Amino acid sequence: MNNRLLKSPSGDGAGATSVRRRRPHLRWLPLQVFGGAALSVLLGWLIAQGLELDQVLGDLRDFPLYFFALALGAFLLALLLRAWRWWVLFLGSPVGLRRLFLIQNAGVGLNNVSPVRVFGEAVELVLLSRQPGVSASLALATLATDHLMDLLVTAGVLGVALFTVPELRRLSLPVGAGVLLAAASVAALALLATGIPVLPGLRRLGFLRGALAGIRTLNASRLRLGLSFLGTLAYWGMLGLSGWFVGQGLGIEMEAAALVALLAGSLFFVSAVPSLPGGAVTFEIAVIYTLGLFDVPRGSALVFALVTHIIMFLPSTVIAGLVLPREGIKLFGRWRSVLSSANGPNAGPRPS
């Protein structure tokens, strides 16, 4: 290999050291990819046992298009609400809702086709940091708060569902673990945001220090957090309505609240378990198992899972396919400029 590729511009060999330091992390990538693929194949084989595939294909072919259109429309509105709940955290900053909608869905769409789901968040940070007046630390602060808000509401929805939907009480152990994870995440973020001076070495990380300072500012703005919380509730409500339309097309009678819990739990399961890109097969397993608690036949449950998965997968993936090439995004080579912008005048969100 050409030695110049492993040297820094100053010729001190720092580039080689950086490459060597990154290699241990990269070694886990094939294991995660192949492990997720193997698990998905195993789960797919389990799904196929005892299913009449001809009937499943027939149900898919005969699914009413108007219910599909209604479900898709409700989900698109949910995507808009998801972008809005992030946008309200930028009150006073020059970033438009339309631009944020495209950035967010470009990241989600990239995660849909990527074996490693952190790439989407990285792209969101890169695209958002290009906005005038938006530093990388501000972008990270709002992104972390947005994700934490979603985690809190998801855990809350699942927790309430355990007490209000008897069929879901068999899931008390995994749901309880999710609620504990949400509580631990909140506690950890609060500790980081309030304990900046006492964390060893943090003073040298201007980018991270600026992001944590931004999170503290956001936490002090009850208006922003309240609006984001309401937007998250509305997002999950529209997601449940989308699932309800799919259920109506298949003759599955379930309350929208139960469907919200079903989709929230299934998406949480996909995020926690290694799987194929887009949560293929893993999402279907979670939906089929949960619908089985409501005595829904496995064939109908599989059709419900497939239709819902298509609706939830395609929009963001299409947006990513349109937005990312136009942006000329490069995952490698921009991080130095992104990180250095954290020390600029916009290192954190301004108080509302």
PDB file of C-alpha atoms in Angstrom, residues 26-252:
ATOM      1  CA  LEU A  26     -14.639  -1.499  11.928  1.00  0.00           C
ATOM      2  CA  ARG A  27     -14.137  -5.140  12.846  1.00  0.00           C
ATOM      3  CA  TRP A  28     -17.568  -5.190  14.450  1.00  0.00           C
ATOM      4  CA  LEU A  29     -19.278  -4.013  11.262  1.00  0.00           C
ATOM      5  CA  PRO A  30     -19.193  -7.345   9.333  1.00  0.00           C
ATOM      6  CA  LEU A  31     -20.274  -9.185  12.470  1.00  0.00           C
ATOM      7  CA  GLN A  32     -23.266  -6.892  12.881  1.00  0.00           C
ATOM      8  CA  VAL A  33     -24.213  -7.129   9.198  1.00  0.00           C
ATOM      9  CA  PHE A  34     -23.925 -10.896   8.883  1.00  0.00           C
ATOM     10  CA  GLY A  35     -25.404 -11.480  12.329  1.00  0.00           C
ATOM     11  CA  GLY A  36     -28.440  -9.393  11.433  1.00  0.00           C
ATOM     12  CA  ALA A  37     -28.815 -11.176   8.104  1.00  0.00           C
ATOM     13  CA  ALA A  38     -28.580 -14.612   9.729  1.00  0.00           C
ATOM     14  CA  LEU A  39     -31.115 -13.691  12.388  1.00  0.00           C
ATOM     15  CA  SER A  40     -33.495 -12.327   9.752  1.00  0.00           C
ATOM     16  CA  VAL A  41     -33.206 -15.505   7.666  1.00  0.00           C
ATOM     17  CA  LEU A  42     -33.946 -17.619  10.732  1.00  0.00           C
ATOM     18  CA  LEU A  43     -36.938 -15.483  11.670  1.00  0.00           C
ATOM     19  CA  GLY A  44     -38.168 -15.577   8.072  1.00  0.00           C
ATOM     20  CA  TRP A  45     -38.015 -19.367   8.071  1.00  0.00           C
ATOM     21  CA  LEU A  46     -40.030 -19.428  11.288  1.00  0.00           C
ATOM     22  CA  ILE A  47     -42.630 -17.107   9.745  1.00  0.00           C
ATOM     23  CA  ALA A  48     -43.069 -19.363   6.715  1.00  0.00           C
ATOM     24  CA  GLN A  49     -43.864 -22.441   8.790  1.00  0.00           C
ATOM     25  CA  GLY A  50     -47.546 -23.331   8.493  1.00  0.00           C
ATOM     26  CA  LEU A  51     -48.447 -20.403   6.244  1.00  0.00           C
ATOM     27  CA  GLU A  52     -50.441 -20.808   3.050  1.00  0.00           C
ATOM     28  CA  LEU A  53     -48.419 -18.542   0.785  1.00  0.00           C
ATOM     29  CA  ASP A  54     -51.005 -18.632  -2.005  1.00  0.00           C
ATOM     30  CA  GLN A  55     -53.599 -17.200   0.363  1.00  0.00           C
ATOM     31  CA  VAL A  56     -51.167 -14.540   1.585  1.00  0.00           C
ATOM     32  CA  LEU A  57     -50.368 -13.475  -1.980  1.00  0.00           C
ATOM     33  CA  GLY A  58     -54.067 -13.410  -2.800  1.00  0.00           C
ATOM     34  CA  ASP A  59     -54.828 -11.205   0.206  1.00  0.00           C
ATOM     35  CA  LEU A  60     -52.045  -8.847  -0.831  1.00  0.00           C
ATOM     36  CA  ARG A  61     -53.380  -8.677  -4.385  1.00  0.00           C
ATOM     37  CA  ASP A  62     -56.943  -8.043  -3.214  1.00  0.00           C
ATOM     38  CA  PHE A  63     -56.080  -5.409  -0.602  1.00  0.00           C
ATOM     39  CA  PRO A  64     -58.362  -2.376  -1.254  1.00  0.00           C
ATOM     40  CA  LEU A  65     -56.438   0.455  -2.869  1.00  0.00           C
ATOM     41  CA  TYR A  66     -58.491   3.151  -1.155  1.00  0.00           C
ATOM     42  CA  PHE A  67     -57.534   1.827   2.273  1.00  0.00           C
ATOM     43  CA  PHE A  68     -53.922   1.767   1.115  1.00  0.00           C
ATOM     44  CA  ALA A  69     -54.247   5.396  -0.012  1.00  0.00           C
ATOM     45  CA  LEU A  70     -55.825   6.416   3.309  1.00  0.00           C
ATOM     46  CA  ALA A  71     -53.118   4.622   5.286  1.00  0.00           C
ATOM     47  CA  LEU A  72     -50.386   6.192   3.164  1.00  0.00           C
ATOM     48  CA  GLY A  73     -51.924   9.653   3.559  1.00  0.00           C
ATOM     49  CA  ALA A  74     -52.088   9.281   7.340  1.00  0.00           C
ATOM     50  CA  PHE A  75     -48.476   8.141   7.417  1.00  0.00           C
ATOM     51  CA  LEU A  76     -47.298  11.075   5.277  1.00  0.00           C
ATOM     52  CA  LEU A  77     -49.012  13.412   7.721  1.00  0.00           C
ATOM     53  CA  ALA A  78     -47.213  11.558  10.521  1.00  0.00           C
ATOM     54  CA  LEU A  79     -43.899  12.243   8.755  1.00  0.00           C
ATOM     55  CA  LEU A  80     -44.740  15.935   8.608  1.00  0.00           C
ATOM     56  CA  LEU A  81     -45.556  15.936  12.321  1.00  0.00           C
ATOM     57  CA  ARG A  82     -42.288  14.151  13.056  1.00  0.00           C
ATOM     58  CA  ALA A  83     -40.368  16.875  11.232  1.00  0.00           C
ATOM     59  CA  TRP A  84     -42.418  19.585  12.978  1.00  0.00           C
ATOM     60  CA  ARG A  85     -41.590  18.253  16.445  1.00  0.00           C
ATOM     61  CA  TRP A  86     -37.903  18.627  15.543  1.00  0.00           C
ATOM     62  CA  TRP A  87     -38.420  22.009  13.899  1.00  0.00           C
ATOM     63  CA  VAL A  88     -39.970  23.579  17.015  1.00  0.00           C
ATOM     64  CA  LEU A  89     -36.686  22.950  18.819  1.00  0.00           C
ATOM     65  CA  PHE A  90     -35.096  25.411  16.364  1.00  0.00           C
ATOM     66  CA  LEU A  91     -37.299  28.371  17.317  1.00  0.00           C
ATOM     67  CA  GLY A  92     -35.341  31.488  16.416  1.00  0.00           C
ATOM     68  CA  SER A  93     -32.981  29.646  14.043  1.00  0.00           C
ATOM     69  CA  PRO A  94     -33.033  30.059  10.238  1.00  0.00           C
ATOM     70  CA  VAL A  95     -34.075  26.539   9.249  1.00  0.00           C
ATOM     71  CA  GLY A  96     -37.361  25.946   7.468  1.00  0.00           C
ATOM     72  CA  LEU A  97     -39.824  23.141   8.098  1.00  0.00           C
ATOM     73  CA  ARG A  98     -39.660  21.959   4.481  1.00  0.00           C
ATOM     74  CA  ARG A  99     -35.861  21.787   4.588  1.00  0.00           C
ATOM     75  CA  LEU A 100     -35.905  19.927   7.892  1.00  0.00           C
ATOM     76  CA  PHE A 101     -38.524  17.501   6.545  1.00  0.00           C
ATOM     77  CA  LEU A 102     -36.255  16.616   3.625  1.00  0.00           C
ATOM     78  CA  ILE A 103     -33.151  16.300   5.812  1.00  0.00           C
ATOM     79  CA  GLN A 104     -34.858  14.080   8.364  1.00  0.00           C
ATOM     80  CA  ASN A 105     -36.382  11.742   5.809  1.00  0.00           C
ATOM     81  CA  ALA A 106     -33.126  11.580   3.853  1.00  0.00           C
ATOM     82  CA  GLY A 107     -31.470  10.274   7.006  1.00  0.00           C
ATOM     83  CA  VAL A 108     -34.282   7.851   7.776  1.00  0.00           C
ATOM     84  CA  GLY A 109     -34.308   6.642   4.180  1.00  0.00           C
ATOM     85  CA  LEU A 110     -30.565   6.041   4.268  1.00  0.00           C
ATOM     86  CA  ASN A 111     -31.000   3.992   7.443  1.00  0.00           C
ATOM     87  CA  ASN A 112     -33.674   1.979   5.634  1.00  0.00           C
ATOM     88  CA  VAL A 113     -31.187   0.714   3.066  1.00  0.00           C
ATOM     89  CA  SER A 114     -28.093   0.647   5.257  1.00  0.00           C
ATOM     90  CA  PRO A 115     -26.937  -2.345   7.317  1.00  0.00           C
ATOM     91  CA  VAL A 116     -25.747   0.080  10.025  1.00  0.00           C
ATOM     92  CA  ARG A 117     -28.454   2.469  11.171  1.00  0.00           C
ATOM     93  CA  VAL A 118     -26.230   5.259  12.498  1.00  0.00           C
ATOM     94  CA  PHE A 119     -25.381   6.489   8.983  1.00  0.00           C
ATOM     95  CA  GLY A 120     -28.711   8.300   8.717  1.00  0.00           C
ATOM     96  CA  GLU A 121     -28.121  10.419  11.811  1.00  0.00           C
ATOM     97  CA  ALA A 122     -24.623  11.263  10.571  1.00  0.00           C
ATOM     98  CA  VAL A 123     -26.032  12.475   7.259  1.00  0.00           C
ATOM     99  CA  GLU A 124     -28.699  14.525   9.038  1.00  0.00           C
ATOM    100  CA  LEU A 125     -25.977  16.290  11.030  1.00  0.00           C
ATOM    101  CA  VAL A 126     -23.900  16.965   7.917  1.00  0.00           C
ATOM    102  CA  LEU A 127     -26.825  18.356   5.911  1.00  0.00           C
ATOM    103  CA  LEU A 128     -28.144  20.409   8.794  1.00  0.00           C
ATOM    104  CA  SER A 129     -24.734  21.903   9.577  1.00  0.00           C
ATOM    105  CA  ARG A 130     -24.692  23.341   6.047  1.00  0.00           C
ATOM    106  CA  GLN A 131     -27.574  25.633   6.954  1.00  0.00           C
ATOM    107  CA  PRO A 132     -26.500  29.235   7.622  1.00  0.00           C
ATOM    108  CA  GLY A 133     -26.647  29.952  11.344  1.00  0.00           C
ATOM    109  CA  VAL A 134     -26.855  26.270  12.343  1.00  0.00           C
ATOM    110  CA  SER A 135     -23.689  24.879  13.910  1.00  0.00           C
ATOM    111  CA  ALA A 136     -22.902  21.207  14.280  1.00  0.00           C
ATOM    112  CA  SER A 137     -23.329  21.426  18.053  1.00  0.00           C
ATOM    113  CA  LEU A 138     -26.769  23.007  17.679  1.00  0.00           C
ATOM    114  CA  ALA A 139     -27.750  20.308  15.186  1.00  0.00           C
ATOM    115  CA  LEU A 140     -26.566  17.564  17.538  1.00  0.00           C
ATOM    116  CA  ALA A 141     -28.330  19.105  20.540  1.00  0.00           C
ATOM    117  CA  THR A 142     -31.687  19.266  18.780  1.00  0.00           C
ATOM    118  CA  LEU A 143     -31.259  15.836  17.177  1.00  0.00           C
ATOM    119  CA  ALA A 144     -30.471  14.232  20.539  1.00  0.00           C
ATOM    120  CA  THR A 145     -33.422  15.972  22.191  1.00  0.00           C
ATOM    121  CA  ASP A 146     -35.737  14.935  19.353  1.00  0.00           C
ATOM    122  CA  HIS A 147     -34.677  11.288  19.606  1.00  0.00           C
ATOM    123  CA  LEU A 148     -34.985  11.333  23.382  1.00  0.00           C
ATOM    124  CA  MET A 149     -38.482  12.804  23.144  1.00  0.00           C
ATOM    125  CA  ASP A 150     -39.471  10.003  20.777  1.00  0.00           C
ATOM    126  CA  LEU A 151     -38.005   7.396  23.118  1.00  0.00           C
ATOM    127  CA  LEU A 152     -39.883   8.845  26.086  1.00  0.00           C
ATOM    128  CA  VAL A 153     -43.240   8.942  24.311  1.00  0.00           C
ATOM    129  CA  THR A 154     -42.719   5.452  22.877  1.00  0.00           C
ATOM    130  CA  ALA A 155     -41.965   4.069  26.330  1.00  0.00           C
ATOM    131  CA  GLY A 156     -44.953   5.942  27.742  1.00  0.00           C
ATOM    132  CA  VAL A 157     -47.299   4.595  25.073  1.00  0.00           C
ATOM    133  CA  LEU A 158     -46.127   1.046  25.708  1.00  0.00           C
ATOM    134  CA  GLY A 159     -46.355   1.479  29.464  1.00  0.00           C
ATOM    135  CA  VAL A 160     -49.929   2.773  29.303  1.00  0.00           C
ATOM    136  CA  ALA A 161     -50.853  -0.007  26.870  1.00  0.00           C
ATOM    137  CA  LEU A 162     -49.813  -2.637  29.401  1.00  0.00           C
ATOM    138  CA  PHE A 163     -52.462  -1.391  31.816  1.00  0.00           C
ATOM    139  CA  THR A 164     -55.227  -0.639  29.309  1.00  0.00           C
ATOM    140  CA  VAL A 165     -54.918  -3.468  26.761  1.00  0.00           C
ATOM    141  CA  PRO A 166     -55.145  -6.882  28.487  1.00  0.00           C
ATOM    142  CA  GLU A 167     -53.782  -8.764  25.463  1.00  0.00           C
ATOM    143  CA  LEU A 168     -50.465  -6.931  25.728  1.00  0.00           C
ATOM    144  CA  ARG A 169     -49.741  -7.871  29.332  1.00  0.00           C
ATOM    145  CA  ARG A 170     -47.810 -10.913  28.157  1.00  0.00           C
ATOM    146  CA  LEU A 171     -45.251  -8.428  26.842  1.00  0.00           C
ATOM    147  CA  SER A 172     -44.681  -6.886  30.260  1.00  0.00           C
ATOM    148  CA  LEU A 173     -41.039  -8.025  30.456  1.00  0.00           C
ATOM    149  CA  PRO A 174     -39.747  -6.517  27.166  1.00  0.00           C
ATOM    150  CA  VAL A 175     -41.938  -3.430  27.546  1.00  0.00           C
ATOM    151  CA  GLY A 176     -40.709  -2.952  31.096  1.00  0.00           C
ATOM    152  CA  ALA A 177     -37.141  -3.195  29.831  1.00  0.00           C
ATOM    153  CA  GLY A 178     -37.912  -0.516  27.248  1.00  0.00           C
ATOM    154  CA  VAL A 179     -39.372   1.805  29.872  1.00  0.00           C
ATOM    155  CA  LEU A 180     -36.285   1.317  32.041  1.00  0.00           C
ATOM    156  CA  LEU A 181     -34.076   2.043  29.033  1.00  0.00           C
ATOM    157  CA  ALA A 182     -35.947   5.297  28.409  1.00  0.00           C
ATOM    158  CA  ALA A 183     -35.590   6.306  32.055  1.00  0.00           C
ATOM    159  CA  ALA A 184     -31.879   5.480  32.000  1.00  0.00           C
ATOM    160  CA  SER A 185     -31.409   7.514  28.813  1.00  0.00           C
ATOM    161  CA  VAL A 186     -33.088  10.545  30.356  1.00  0.00           C
ATOM    162  CA  ALA A 187     -30.985  10.232  33.491  1.00  0.00           C
ATOM    163  CA  ALA A 188     -27.775   9.845  31.489  1.00  0.00           C
ATOM    164  CA  LEU A 189     -28.516  12.855  29.299  1.00  0.00           C
ATOM    165  CA  ALA A 190     -29.437  14.970  32.326  1.00  0.00           C
ATOM    166  CA  LEU A 191     -26.191  13.943  34.022  1.00  0.00           C
ATOM    167  CA  LEU A 192     -24.159  14.819  30.953  1.00  0.00           C
ATOM    168  CA  ALA A 193     -25.900  18.142  30.403  1.00  0.00           C
ATOM    169  CA  THR A 194     -25.535  19.264  34.024  1.00  0.00           C
ATOM    170  CA  GLY A 195     -22.150  17.706  34.765  1.00  0.00           C
ATOM    171  CA  ILE A 196     -20.100  19.244  31.979  1.00  0.00           C
ATOM    172  CA  PRO A 197     -17.356  20.698  34.233  1.00  0.00           C
ATOM    173  CA  VAL A 198     -16.768  17.458  36.170  1.00  0.00           C
ATOM    174  CA  LEU A 199     -16.443  14.982  33.295  1.00  0.00           C
ATOM    175  CA  PRO A 200     -12.761  14.143  32.658  1.00  0.00           C
ATOM    176  CA  GLY A 201     -11.449  15.369  29.326  1.00  0.00           C
ATOM    177  CA  LEU A 202     -14.721  16.981  28.249  1.00  0.00           C
ATOM    178  CA  ARG A 203     -13.269  20.481  28.346  1.00  0.00           C
ATOM    179  CA  ARG A 204     -11.087  19.588  25.358  1.00  0.00           C
ATOM    180  CA  LEU A 205     -14.084  18.494  23.237  1.00  0.00           C
ATOM    181  CA  GLY A 206     -15.518  21.814  22.145  1.00  0.00           C
ATOM    182  CA  PHE A 207     -18.034  20.224  19.774  1.00  0.00           C
ATOM    183  CA  LEU A 208     -19.508  17.912  22.415  1.00  0.00           C
ATOM    184  CA  ARG A 209     -19.356  20.601  25.080  1.00  0.00           C
ATOM    185  CA  GLY A 210     -21.305  22.957  22.831  1.00  0.00           C
ATOM    186  CA  ALA A 211     -23.898  20.276  22.093  1.00  0.00           C
ATOM    187  CA  LEU A 212     -24.424  19.524  25.784  1.00  0.00           C
ATOM    188  CA  ALA A 213     -24.728  23.229  26.519  1.00  0.00           C
ATOM    189  CA  GLY A 214     -27.363  23.405  23.797  1.00  0.00           C
ATOM    190  CA  ILE A 215     -29.257  20.525  25.398  1.00  0.00           C
ATOM    191  CA  ARG A 216     -29.240  22.396  28.700  1.00  0.00           C
ATOM    192  CA  THR A 217     -30.694  25.443  26.965  1.00  0.00           C
ATOM    193  CA  LEU A 218     -33.392  23.328  25.322  1.00  0.00           C
ATOM    194  CA  ASN A 219     -34.261  21.692  28.637  1.00  0.00           C
ATOM    195  CA  ALA A 220     -34.791  25.151  30.107  1.00  0.00           C
ATOM    196  CA  SER A 221     -37.284  26.061  27.369  1.00  0.00           C
ATOM    197  CA  ARG A 222     -40.558  24.494  28.428  1.00  0.00           C
ATOM    198  CA  LEU A 223     -42.353  25.934  25.408  1.00  0.00           C
ATOM    199  CA  ARG A 224     -40.102  24.131  22.941  1.00  0.00           C
ATOM    200  CA  LEU A 225     -40.174  20.862  24.851  1.00  0.00           C
ATOM    201  CA  GLY A 226     -43.945  21.055  25.315  1.00  0.00           C
ATOM    202  CA  LEU A 227     -44.576  21.645  21.619  1.00  0.00           C
ATOM    203  CA  SER A 228     -42.177  18.861  20.670  1.00  0.00           C
ATOM    204  CA  PHE A 229     -43.921  16.523  23.107  1.00  0.00           C
ATOM    205  CA  LEU A 230     -47.331  17.334  21.594  1.00  0.00           C
ATOM    206  CA  GLY A 231     -45.914  16.835  18.113  1.00  0.00           C
ATOM    207  CA  THR A 232     -44.592  13.429  19.127  1.00  0.00           C
ATOM    208  CA  LEU A 233     -47.980  12.393  20.518  1.00  0.00           C
ATOM    209  CA  ALA A 234     -49.668  13.553  17.311  1.00  0.00           C
ATOM    210  CA  TYR A 235     -47.084  11.665  15.250  1.00  0.00           C
ATOM    211  CA  TRP A 236     -47.822   8.389  17.016  1.00  0.00           C
ATOM    212  CA  GLY A 237     -51.542   9.065  16.802  1.00  0.00           C
ATOM    213  CA  MET A 238     -51.361   9.413  13.019  1.00  0.00           C
ATOM    214  CA  LEU A 239     -49.175   6.313  12.848  1.00  0.00           C
ATOM    215  CA  GLY A 240     -51.870   4.402  14.724  1.00  0.00           C
ATOM    216  CA  LEU A 241     -54.524   5.782  12.376  1.00  0.00           C
ATOM    217  CA  SER A 242     -52.479   4.581   9.403  1.00  0.00           C
ATOM    218  CA  GLY A 243     -52.343   1.102  10.921  1.00  0.00           C
ATOM    219  CA  TRP A 244     -56.073   1.243  11.628  1.00  0.00           C
ATOM    220  CA  PHE A 245     -56.791   1.888   7.935  1.00  0.00           C
ATOM    221  CA  VAL A 246     -54.654  -1.129   7.006  1.00  0.00           C
ATOM    222  CA  GLY A 247     -56.519  -3.230   9.552  1.00  0.00           C
ATOM    223  CA  GLN A 248     -59.868  -2.122   8.148  1.00  0.00           C
ATOM    224  CA  GLY A 249     -58.777  -3.224   4.695  1.00  0.00           C
ATOM    225  CA  LEU A 250     -58.112  -6.704   6.083  1.00  0.00           C
ATOM    226  CA  GLY A 251     -61.122  -6.904   8.378  1.00  0.00           C
ATOM    227  CA  ILE A 252     -58.944  -6.721  11.513  1.00  0.00           C
TER     228      ILE A 252
END
